[in-house]
XYZ file of N, CA and C in Angstrom:
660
model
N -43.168 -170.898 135.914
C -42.465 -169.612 136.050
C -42.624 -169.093 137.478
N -41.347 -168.518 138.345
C -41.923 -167.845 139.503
C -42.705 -166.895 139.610
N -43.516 -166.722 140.413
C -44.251 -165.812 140.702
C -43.741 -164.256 140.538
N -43.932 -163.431 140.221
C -43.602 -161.993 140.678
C -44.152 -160.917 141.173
N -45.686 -161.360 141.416
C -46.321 -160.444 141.959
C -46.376 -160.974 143.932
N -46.449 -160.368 144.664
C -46.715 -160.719 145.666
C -47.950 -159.669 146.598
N -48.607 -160.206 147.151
C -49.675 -159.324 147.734
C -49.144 -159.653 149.410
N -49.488 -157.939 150.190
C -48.614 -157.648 151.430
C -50.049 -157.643 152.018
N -50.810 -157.816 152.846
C -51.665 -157.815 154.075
C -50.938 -158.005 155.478
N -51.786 -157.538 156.286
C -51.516 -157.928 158.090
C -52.902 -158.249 158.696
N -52.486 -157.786 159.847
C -53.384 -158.334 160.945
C -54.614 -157.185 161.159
N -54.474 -155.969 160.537
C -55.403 -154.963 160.787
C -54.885 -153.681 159.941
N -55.467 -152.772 160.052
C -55.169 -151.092 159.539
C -54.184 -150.451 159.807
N -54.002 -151.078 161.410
C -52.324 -150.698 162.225
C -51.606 -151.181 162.229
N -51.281 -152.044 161.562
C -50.168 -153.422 161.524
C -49.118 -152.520 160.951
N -48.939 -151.367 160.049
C -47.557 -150.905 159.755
C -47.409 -151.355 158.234
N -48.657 -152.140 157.145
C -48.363 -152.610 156.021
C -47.746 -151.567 154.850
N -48.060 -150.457 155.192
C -46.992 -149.710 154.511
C -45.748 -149.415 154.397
N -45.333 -149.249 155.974
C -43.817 -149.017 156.324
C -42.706 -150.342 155.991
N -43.640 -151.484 156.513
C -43.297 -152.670 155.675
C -43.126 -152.999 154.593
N -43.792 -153.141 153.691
C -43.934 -153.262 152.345
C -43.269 -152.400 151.484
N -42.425 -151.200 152.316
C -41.640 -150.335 151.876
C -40.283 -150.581 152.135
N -40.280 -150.732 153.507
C -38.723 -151.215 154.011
C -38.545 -152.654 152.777
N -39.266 -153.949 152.895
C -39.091 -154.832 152.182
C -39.019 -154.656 150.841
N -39.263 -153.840 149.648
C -39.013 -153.395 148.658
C -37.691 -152.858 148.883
N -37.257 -151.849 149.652
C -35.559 -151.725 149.506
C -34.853 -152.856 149.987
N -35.249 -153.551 150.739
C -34.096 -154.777 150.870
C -34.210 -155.763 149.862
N -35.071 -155.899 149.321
C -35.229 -156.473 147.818
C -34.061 -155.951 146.708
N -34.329 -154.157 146.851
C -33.514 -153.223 145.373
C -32.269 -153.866 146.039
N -31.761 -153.884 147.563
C -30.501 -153.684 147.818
C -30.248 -155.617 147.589
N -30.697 -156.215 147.348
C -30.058 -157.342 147.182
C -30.129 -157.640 144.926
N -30.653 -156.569 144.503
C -29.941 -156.781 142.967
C -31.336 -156.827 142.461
N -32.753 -156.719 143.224
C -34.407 -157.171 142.529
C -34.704 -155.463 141.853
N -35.258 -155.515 140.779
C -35.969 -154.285 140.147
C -36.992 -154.500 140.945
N -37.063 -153.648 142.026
C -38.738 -153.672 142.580
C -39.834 -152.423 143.125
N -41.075 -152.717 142.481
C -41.710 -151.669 142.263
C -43.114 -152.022 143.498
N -43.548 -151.018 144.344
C -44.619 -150.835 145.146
C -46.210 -151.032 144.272
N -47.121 -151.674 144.980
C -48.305 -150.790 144.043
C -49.175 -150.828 145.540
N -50.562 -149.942 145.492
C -51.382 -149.576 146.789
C -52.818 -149.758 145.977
N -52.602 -151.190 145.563
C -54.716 -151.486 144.484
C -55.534 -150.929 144.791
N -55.783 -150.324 146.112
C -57.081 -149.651 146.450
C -56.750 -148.709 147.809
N -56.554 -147.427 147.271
C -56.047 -146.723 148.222
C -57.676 -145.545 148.244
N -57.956 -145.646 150.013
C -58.879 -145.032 150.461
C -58.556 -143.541 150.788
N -59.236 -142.518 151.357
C -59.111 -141.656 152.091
C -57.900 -140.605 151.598
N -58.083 -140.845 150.293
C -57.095 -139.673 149.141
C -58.169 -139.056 148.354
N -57.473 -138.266 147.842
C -57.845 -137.243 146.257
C -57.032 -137.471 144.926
N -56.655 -138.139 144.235
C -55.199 -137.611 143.209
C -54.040 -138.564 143.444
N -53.908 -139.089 144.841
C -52.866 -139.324 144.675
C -53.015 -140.682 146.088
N -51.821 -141.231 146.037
C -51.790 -142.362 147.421
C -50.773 -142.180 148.438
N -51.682 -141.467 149.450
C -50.434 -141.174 150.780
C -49.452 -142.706 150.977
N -49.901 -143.683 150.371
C -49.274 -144.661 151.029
C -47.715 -145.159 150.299
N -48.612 -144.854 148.848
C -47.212 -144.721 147.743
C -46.025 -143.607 148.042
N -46.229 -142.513 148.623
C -45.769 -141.603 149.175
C -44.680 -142.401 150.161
N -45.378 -142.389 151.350
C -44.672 -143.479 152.146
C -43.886 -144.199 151.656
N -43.632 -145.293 150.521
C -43.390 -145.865 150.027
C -41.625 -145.359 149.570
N -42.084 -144.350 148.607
C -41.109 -144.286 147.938
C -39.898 -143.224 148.366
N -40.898 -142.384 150.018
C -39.639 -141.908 150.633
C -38.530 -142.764 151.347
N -39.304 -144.050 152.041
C -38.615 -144.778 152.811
C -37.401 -145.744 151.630
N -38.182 -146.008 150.464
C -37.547 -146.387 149.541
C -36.234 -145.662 149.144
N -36.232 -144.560 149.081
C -35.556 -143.357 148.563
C -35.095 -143.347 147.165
N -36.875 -143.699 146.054
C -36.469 -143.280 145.343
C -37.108 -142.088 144.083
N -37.585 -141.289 145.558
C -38.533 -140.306 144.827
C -39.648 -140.708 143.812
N -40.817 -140.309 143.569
C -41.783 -140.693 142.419
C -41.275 -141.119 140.973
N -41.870 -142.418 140.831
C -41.597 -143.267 139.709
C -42.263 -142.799 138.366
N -42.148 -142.712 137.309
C -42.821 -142.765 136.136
C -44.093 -143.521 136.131
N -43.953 -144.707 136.854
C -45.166 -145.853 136.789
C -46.069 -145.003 138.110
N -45.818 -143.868 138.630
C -46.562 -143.759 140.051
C -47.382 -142.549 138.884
N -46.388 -141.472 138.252
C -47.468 -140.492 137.710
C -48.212 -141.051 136.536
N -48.177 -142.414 135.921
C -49.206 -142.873 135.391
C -50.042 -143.971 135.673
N -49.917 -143.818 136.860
C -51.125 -144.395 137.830
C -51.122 -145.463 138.294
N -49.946 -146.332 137.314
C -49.987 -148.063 137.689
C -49.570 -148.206 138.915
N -49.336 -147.764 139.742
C -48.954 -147.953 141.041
C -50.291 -147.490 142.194
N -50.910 -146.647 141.541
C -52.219 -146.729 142.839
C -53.713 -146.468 141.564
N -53.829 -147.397 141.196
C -55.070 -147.347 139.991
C -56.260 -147.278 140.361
N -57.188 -147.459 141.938
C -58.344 -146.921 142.111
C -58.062 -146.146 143.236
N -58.317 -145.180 143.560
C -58.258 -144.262 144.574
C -59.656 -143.698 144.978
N -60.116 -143.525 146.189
C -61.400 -143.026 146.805
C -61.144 -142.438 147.600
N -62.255 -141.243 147.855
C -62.088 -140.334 148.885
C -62.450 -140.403 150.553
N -63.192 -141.460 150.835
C -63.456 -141.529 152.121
C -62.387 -142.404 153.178
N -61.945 -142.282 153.938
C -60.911 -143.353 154.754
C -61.965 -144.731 155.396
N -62.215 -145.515 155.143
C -62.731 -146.611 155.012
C -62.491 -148.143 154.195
N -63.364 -148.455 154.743
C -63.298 -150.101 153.784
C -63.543 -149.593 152.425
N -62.928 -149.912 151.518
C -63.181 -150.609 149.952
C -64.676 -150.578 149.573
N -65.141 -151.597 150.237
C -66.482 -151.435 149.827
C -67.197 -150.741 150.377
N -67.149 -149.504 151.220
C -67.927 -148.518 151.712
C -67.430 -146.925 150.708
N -66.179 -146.877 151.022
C -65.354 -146.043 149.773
C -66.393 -145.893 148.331
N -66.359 -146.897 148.038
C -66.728 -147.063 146.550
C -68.251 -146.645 146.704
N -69.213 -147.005 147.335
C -70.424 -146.519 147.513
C -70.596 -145.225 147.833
N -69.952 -144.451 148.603
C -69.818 -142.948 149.147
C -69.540 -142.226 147.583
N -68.377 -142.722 147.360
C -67.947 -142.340 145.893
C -68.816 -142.429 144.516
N -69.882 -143.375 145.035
C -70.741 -143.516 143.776
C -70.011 -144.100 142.644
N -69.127 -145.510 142.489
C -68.720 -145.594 142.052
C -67.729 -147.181 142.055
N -68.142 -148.210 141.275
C -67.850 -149.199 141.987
C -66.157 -149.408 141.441
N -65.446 -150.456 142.268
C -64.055 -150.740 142.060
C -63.975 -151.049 140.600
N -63.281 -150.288 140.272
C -62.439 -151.712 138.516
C -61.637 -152.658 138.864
N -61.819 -153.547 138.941
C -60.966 -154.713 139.144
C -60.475 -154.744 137.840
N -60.638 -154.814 136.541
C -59.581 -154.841 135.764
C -59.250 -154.091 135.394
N -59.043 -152.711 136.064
C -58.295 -151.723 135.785
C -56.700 -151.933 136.972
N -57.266 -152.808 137.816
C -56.383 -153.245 138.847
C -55.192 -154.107 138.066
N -56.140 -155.196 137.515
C -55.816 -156.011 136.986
C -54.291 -155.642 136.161
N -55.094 -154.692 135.092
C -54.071 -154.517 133.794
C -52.632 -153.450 134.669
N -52.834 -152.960 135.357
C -51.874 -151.974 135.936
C -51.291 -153.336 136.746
N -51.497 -154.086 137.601
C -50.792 -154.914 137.873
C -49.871 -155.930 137.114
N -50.701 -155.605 135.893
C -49.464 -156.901 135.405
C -48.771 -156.335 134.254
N -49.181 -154.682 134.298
C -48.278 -154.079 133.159
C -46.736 -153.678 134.421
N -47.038 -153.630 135.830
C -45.796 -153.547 136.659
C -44.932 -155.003 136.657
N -45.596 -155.675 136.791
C -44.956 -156.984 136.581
C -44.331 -157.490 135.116
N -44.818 -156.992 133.989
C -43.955 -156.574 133.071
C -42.561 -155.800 132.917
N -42.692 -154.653 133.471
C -41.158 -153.923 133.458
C -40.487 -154.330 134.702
N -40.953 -154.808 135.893
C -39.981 -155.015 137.146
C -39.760 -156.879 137.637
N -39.082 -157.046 138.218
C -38.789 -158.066 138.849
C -39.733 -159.072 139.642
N -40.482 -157.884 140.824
C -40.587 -158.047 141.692
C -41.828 -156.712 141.964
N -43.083 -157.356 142.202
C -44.011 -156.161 142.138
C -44.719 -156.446 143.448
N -44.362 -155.731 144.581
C -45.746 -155.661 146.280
C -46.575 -155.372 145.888
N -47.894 -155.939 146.173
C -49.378 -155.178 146.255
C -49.292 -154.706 147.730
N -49.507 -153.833 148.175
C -50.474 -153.560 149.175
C -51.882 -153.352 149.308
N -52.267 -153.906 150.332
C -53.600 -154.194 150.376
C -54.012 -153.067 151.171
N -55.170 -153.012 151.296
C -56.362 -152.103 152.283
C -56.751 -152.765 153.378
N -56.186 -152.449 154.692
C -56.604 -153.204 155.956
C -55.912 -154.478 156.567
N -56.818 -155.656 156.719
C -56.529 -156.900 156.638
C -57.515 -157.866 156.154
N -57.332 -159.137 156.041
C -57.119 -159.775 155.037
C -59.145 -159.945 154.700
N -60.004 -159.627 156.014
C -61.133 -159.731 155.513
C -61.920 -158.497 155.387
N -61.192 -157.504 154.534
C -61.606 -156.293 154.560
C -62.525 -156.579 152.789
N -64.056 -156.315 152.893
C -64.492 -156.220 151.635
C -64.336 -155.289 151.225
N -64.273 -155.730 150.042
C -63.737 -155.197 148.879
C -65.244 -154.804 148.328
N -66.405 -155.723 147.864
C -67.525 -155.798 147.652
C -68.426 -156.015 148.888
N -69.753 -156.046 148.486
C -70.365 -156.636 149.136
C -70.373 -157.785 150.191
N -70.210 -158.674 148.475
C -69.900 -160.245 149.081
C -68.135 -161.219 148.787
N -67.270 -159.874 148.397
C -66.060 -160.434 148.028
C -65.287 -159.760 148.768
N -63.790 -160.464 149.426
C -63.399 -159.773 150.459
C -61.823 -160.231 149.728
N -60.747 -159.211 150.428
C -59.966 -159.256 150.036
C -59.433 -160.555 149.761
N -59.269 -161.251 150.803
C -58.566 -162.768 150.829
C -59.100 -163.636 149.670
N -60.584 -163.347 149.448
C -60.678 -163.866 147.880
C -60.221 -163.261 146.916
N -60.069 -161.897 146.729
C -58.804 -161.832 146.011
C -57.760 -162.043 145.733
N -57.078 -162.462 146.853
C -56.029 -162.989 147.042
C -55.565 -164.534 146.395
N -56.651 -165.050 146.805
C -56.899 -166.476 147.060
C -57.063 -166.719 145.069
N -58.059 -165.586 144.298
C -58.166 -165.932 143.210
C -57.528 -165.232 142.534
N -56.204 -164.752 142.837
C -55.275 -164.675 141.709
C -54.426 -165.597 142.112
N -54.433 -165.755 143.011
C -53.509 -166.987 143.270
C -51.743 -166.212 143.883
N -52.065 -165.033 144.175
C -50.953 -164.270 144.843
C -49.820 -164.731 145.917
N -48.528 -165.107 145.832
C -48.608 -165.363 147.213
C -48.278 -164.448 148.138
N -48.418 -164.538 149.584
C -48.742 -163.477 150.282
C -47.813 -163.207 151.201
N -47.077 -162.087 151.721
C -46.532 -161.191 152.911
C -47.515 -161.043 153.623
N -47.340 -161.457 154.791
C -47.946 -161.018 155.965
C -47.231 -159.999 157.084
N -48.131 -159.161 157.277
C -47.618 -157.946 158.752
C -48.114 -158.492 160.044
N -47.134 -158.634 160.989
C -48.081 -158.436 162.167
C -47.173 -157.778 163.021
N -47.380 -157.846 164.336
C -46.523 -157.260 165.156
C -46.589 -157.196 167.015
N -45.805 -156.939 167.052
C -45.794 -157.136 168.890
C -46.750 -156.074 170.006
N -47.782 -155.413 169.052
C -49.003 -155.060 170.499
C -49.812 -156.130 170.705
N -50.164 -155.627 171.980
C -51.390 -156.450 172.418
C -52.205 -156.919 171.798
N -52.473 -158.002 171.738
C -53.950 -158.725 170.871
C -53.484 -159.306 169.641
N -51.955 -158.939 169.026
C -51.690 -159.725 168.142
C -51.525 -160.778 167.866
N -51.178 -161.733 168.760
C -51.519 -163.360 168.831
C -52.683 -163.914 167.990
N -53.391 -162.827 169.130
C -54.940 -163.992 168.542
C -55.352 -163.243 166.819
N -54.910 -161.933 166.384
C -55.430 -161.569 165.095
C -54.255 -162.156 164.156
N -53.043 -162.555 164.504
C -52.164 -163.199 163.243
C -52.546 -164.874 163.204
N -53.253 -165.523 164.972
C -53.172 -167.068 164.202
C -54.940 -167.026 163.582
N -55.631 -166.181 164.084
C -57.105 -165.811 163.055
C -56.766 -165.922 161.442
N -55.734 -164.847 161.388
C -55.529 -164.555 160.111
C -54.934 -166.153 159.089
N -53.884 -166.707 160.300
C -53.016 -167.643 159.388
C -54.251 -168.977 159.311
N -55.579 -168.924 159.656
C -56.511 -170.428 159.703
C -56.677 -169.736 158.503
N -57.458 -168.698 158.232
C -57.906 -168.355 157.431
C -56.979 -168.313 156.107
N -56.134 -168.362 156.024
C -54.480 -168.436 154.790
C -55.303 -169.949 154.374
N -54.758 -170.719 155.832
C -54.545 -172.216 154.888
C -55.940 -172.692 154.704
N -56.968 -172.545 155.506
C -58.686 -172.594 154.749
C -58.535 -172.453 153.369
N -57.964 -171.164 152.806
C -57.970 -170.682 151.564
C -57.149 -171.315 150.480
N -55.890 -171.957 151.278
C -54.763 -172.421 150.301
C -54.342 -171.552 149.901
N -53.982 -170.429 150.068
C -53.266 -169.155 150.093
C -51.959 -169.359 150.563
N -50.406 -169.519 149.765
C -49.124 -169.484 149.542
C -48.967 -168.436 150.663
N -48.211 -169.032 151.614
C -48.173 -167.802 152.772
C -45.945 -167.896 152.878
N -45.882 -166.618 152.089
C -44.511 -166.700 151.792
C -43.629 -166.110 152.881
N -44.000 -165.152 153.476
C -43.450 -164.393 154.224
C -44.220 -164.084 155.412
N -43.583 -163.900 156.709
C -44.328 -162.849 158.033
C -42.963 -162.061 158.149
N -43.593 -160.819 157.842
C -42.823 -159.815 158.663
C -43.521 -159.132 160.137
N -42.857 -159.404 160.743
C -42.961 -159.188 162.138
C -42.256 -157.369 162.282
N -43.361 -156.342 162.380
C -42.997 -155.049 162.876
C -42.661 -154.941 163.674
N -41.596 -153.834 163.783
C -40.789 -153.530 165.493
C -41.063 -151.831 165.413
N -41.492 -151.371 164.599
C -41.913 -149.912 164.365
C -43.360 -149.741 164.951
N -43.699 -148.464 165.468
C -42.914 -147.691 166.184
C -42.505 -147.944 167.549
N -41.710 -147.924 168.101
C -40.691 -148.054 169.467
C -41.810 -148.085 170.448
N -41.521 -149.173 171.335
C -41.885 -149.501 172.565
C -41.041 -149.782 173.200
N -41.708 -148.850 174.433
C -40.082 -149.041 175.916
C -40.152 -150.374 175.892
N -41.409 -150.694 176.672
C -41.501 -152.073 177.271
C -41.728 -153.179 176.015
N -40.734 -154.002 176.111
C -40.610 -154.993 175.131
C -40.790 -156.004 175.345
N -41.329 -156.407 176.684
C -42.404 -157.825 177.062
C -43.001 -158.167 176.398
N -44.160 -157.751 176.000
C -44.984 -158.786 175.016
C -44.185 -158.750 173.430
N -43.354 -157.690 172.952
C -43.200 -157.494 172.260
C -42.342 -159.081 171.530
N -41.267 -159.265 172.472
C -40.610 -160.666 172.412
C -40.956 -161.559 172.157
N -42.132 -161.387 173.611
C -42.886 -162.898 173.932
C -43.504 -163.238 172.667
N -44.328 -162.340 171.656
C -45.032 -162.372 170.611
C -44.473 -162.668 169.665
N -43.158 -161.900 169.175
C -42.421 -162.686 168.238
C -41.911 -164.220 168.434
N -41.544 -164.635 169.799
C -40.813 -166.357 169.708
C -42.161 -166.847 169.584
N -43.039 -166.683 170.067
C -44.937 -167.282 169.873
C -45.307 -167.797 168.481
N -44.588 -166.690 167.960
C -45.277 -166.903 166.320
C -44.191 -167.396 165.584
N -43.055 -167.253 165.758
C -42.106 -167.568 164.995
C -42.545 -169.729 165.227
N -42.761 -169.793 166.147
C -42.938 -171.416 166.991
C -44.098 -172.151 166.049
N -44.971 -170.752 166.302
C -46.363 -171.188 165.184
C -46.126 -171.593 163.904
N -45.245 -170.675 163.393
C -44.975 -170.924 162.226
C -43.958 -172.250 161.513
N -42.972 -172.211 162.877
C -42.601 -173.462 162.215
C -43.220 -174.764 162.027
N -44.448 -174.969 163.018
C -45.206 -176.325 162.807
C -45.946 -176.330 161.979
N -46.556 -174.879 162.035
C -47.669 -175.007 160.874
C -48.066 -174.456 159.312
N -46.601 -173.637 159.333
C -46.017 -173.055 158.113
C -44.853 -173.591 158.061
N -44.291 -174.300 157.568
C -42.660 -174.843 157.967
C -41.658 -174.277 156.819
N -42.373 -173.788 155.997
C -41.508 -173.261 154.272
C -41.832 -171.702 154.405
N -42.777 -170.906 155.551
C -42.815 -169.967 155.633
C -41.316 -169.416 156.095
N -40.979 -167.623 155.317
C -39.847 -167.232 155.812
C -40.448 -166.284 156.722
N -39.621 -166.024 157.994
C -39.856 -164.870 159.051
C -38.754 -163.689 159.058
N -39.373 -162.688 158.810
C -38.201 -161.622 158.771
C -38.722 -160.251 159.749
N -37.588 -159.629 160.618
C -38.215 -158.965 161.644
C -37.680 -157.492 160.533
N -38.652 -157.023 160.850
C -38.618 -155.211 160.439
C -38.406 -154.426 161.616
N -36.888 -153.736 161.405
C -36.773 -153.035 162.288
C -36.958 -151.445 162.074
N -37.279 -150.865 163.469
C -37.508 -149.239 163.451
C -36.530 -148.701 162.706
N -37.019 -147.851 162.208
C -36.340 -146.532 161.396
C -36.165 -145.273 162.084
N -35.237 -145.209 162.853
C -35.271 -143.857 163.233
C -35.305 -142.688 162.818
N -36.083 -141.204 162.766
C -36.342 -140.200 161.905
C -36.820 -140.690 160.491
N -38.063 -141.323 160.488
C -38.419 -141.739 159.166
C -38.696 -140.566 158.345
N -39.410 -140.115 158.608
C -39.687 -138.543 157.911
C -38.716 -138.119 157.620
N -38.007 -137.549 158.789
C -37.198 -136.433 158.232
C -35.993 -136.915 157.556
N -35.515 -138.443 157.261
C -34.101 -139.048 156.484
C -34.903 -139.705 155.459
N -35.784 -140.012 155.294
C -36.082 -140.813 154.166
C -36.823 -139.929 153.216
């Protein structure tokens, strides 16, 4: 059976995995997919997930039924941090199968279900368990973020040893173009770099560029 869950990571905290993982959910709805956001472990809230927020303005489709009963952001912590620092501040360790069951009760009613992740890909989760083993042991396959600042080279081909170390299904790179940079030198240079990478060493990987949204706030 195909897959339907897919898990979204990048290259870091700033990579844009929200704005992404949002834009790519509407180009999903707009090509005919029922598709629904989820944010497994959203930090640095109360009640609710700024990121799902994000989500479903850029989406435009206002708060879901599945968002006010939680399956869309099922552990939430109050400190802005790692996962596994969150959860200790909080006094309070992750449910993973509270993750679990909300994940695959979305993958039940929709098509097509994003995880977004917390950070990048070696952000613990635990102690001694880090996201990418999560990843790795559901067997997810994965969207990747990266994008054209400085230093991204070396944190997307870090990231992609670490994919195929894992045997981690690396389905997608979306390459961010949000938010606007005058100077678009490295910005280029970085995308033909990786796109090159990818064909030798991902060759079934798809590359899709995300472009800026102008007035995100205030139109979406």
């Amino acid at each position: 059976m195909k897959p339907n869950i897919y898990f979204i990571s990048g290259i870091d905290t700033d990579a844009g995995k929200s704005y992404c993982t949002a834009w790519y959910a509407k180009q999903l709805s707009r090509n005919g997919q029922r598709v629904i956001t989820q944010k497994f472990i959203q930090t640095g809230n109360t009640g609710h997930s700024e990121d799902i927020d994000l989500h479903r303005r850029i989406m435009g489709t206002g708060y879901l039924p599945e968002d006010n009963e939680g399956l869309t952001m099922p552990e939430i912590f109050s400190y802005p941090c790692s996962p596994h620092l969150a959860a200790r501040i909080d006094n309070r360790p992750i449910n993973f199968d509270k993750i679990e069951n909300a994940t695959q009760e979305l993958a039940r009613r929709y098509d097509t279900v994003l995880v977004e992740g917390a950070g990048g890909l070696m952000v613990p989760l635990t102690g001694e368990y880090l996201t990418i083993d999560y990843i790795a042991d559901k067997n997810y396959p994965l969207i990747f973020v990266t994008s054209g600042k400085l230093g991204s080279i070396n944190h997307t081909l870090l990231s992609l040893e670490a994919i195929g170390h894992r045997g981690i299904t690396l389905d997608t790179v979306l390459y961010n173009l949000y938010p606007t940079v005058e100077d678009k030198t490295i910005q280029n240079d970085t995308m033909q770099y990786i796109r090159e990478y990818l064909s030798r060493h991902f060759p079934g990987t798809k590359f899709e560029v995300v472009p800026e949204i102008n007035n995100l706030y205030q139109t979406m």
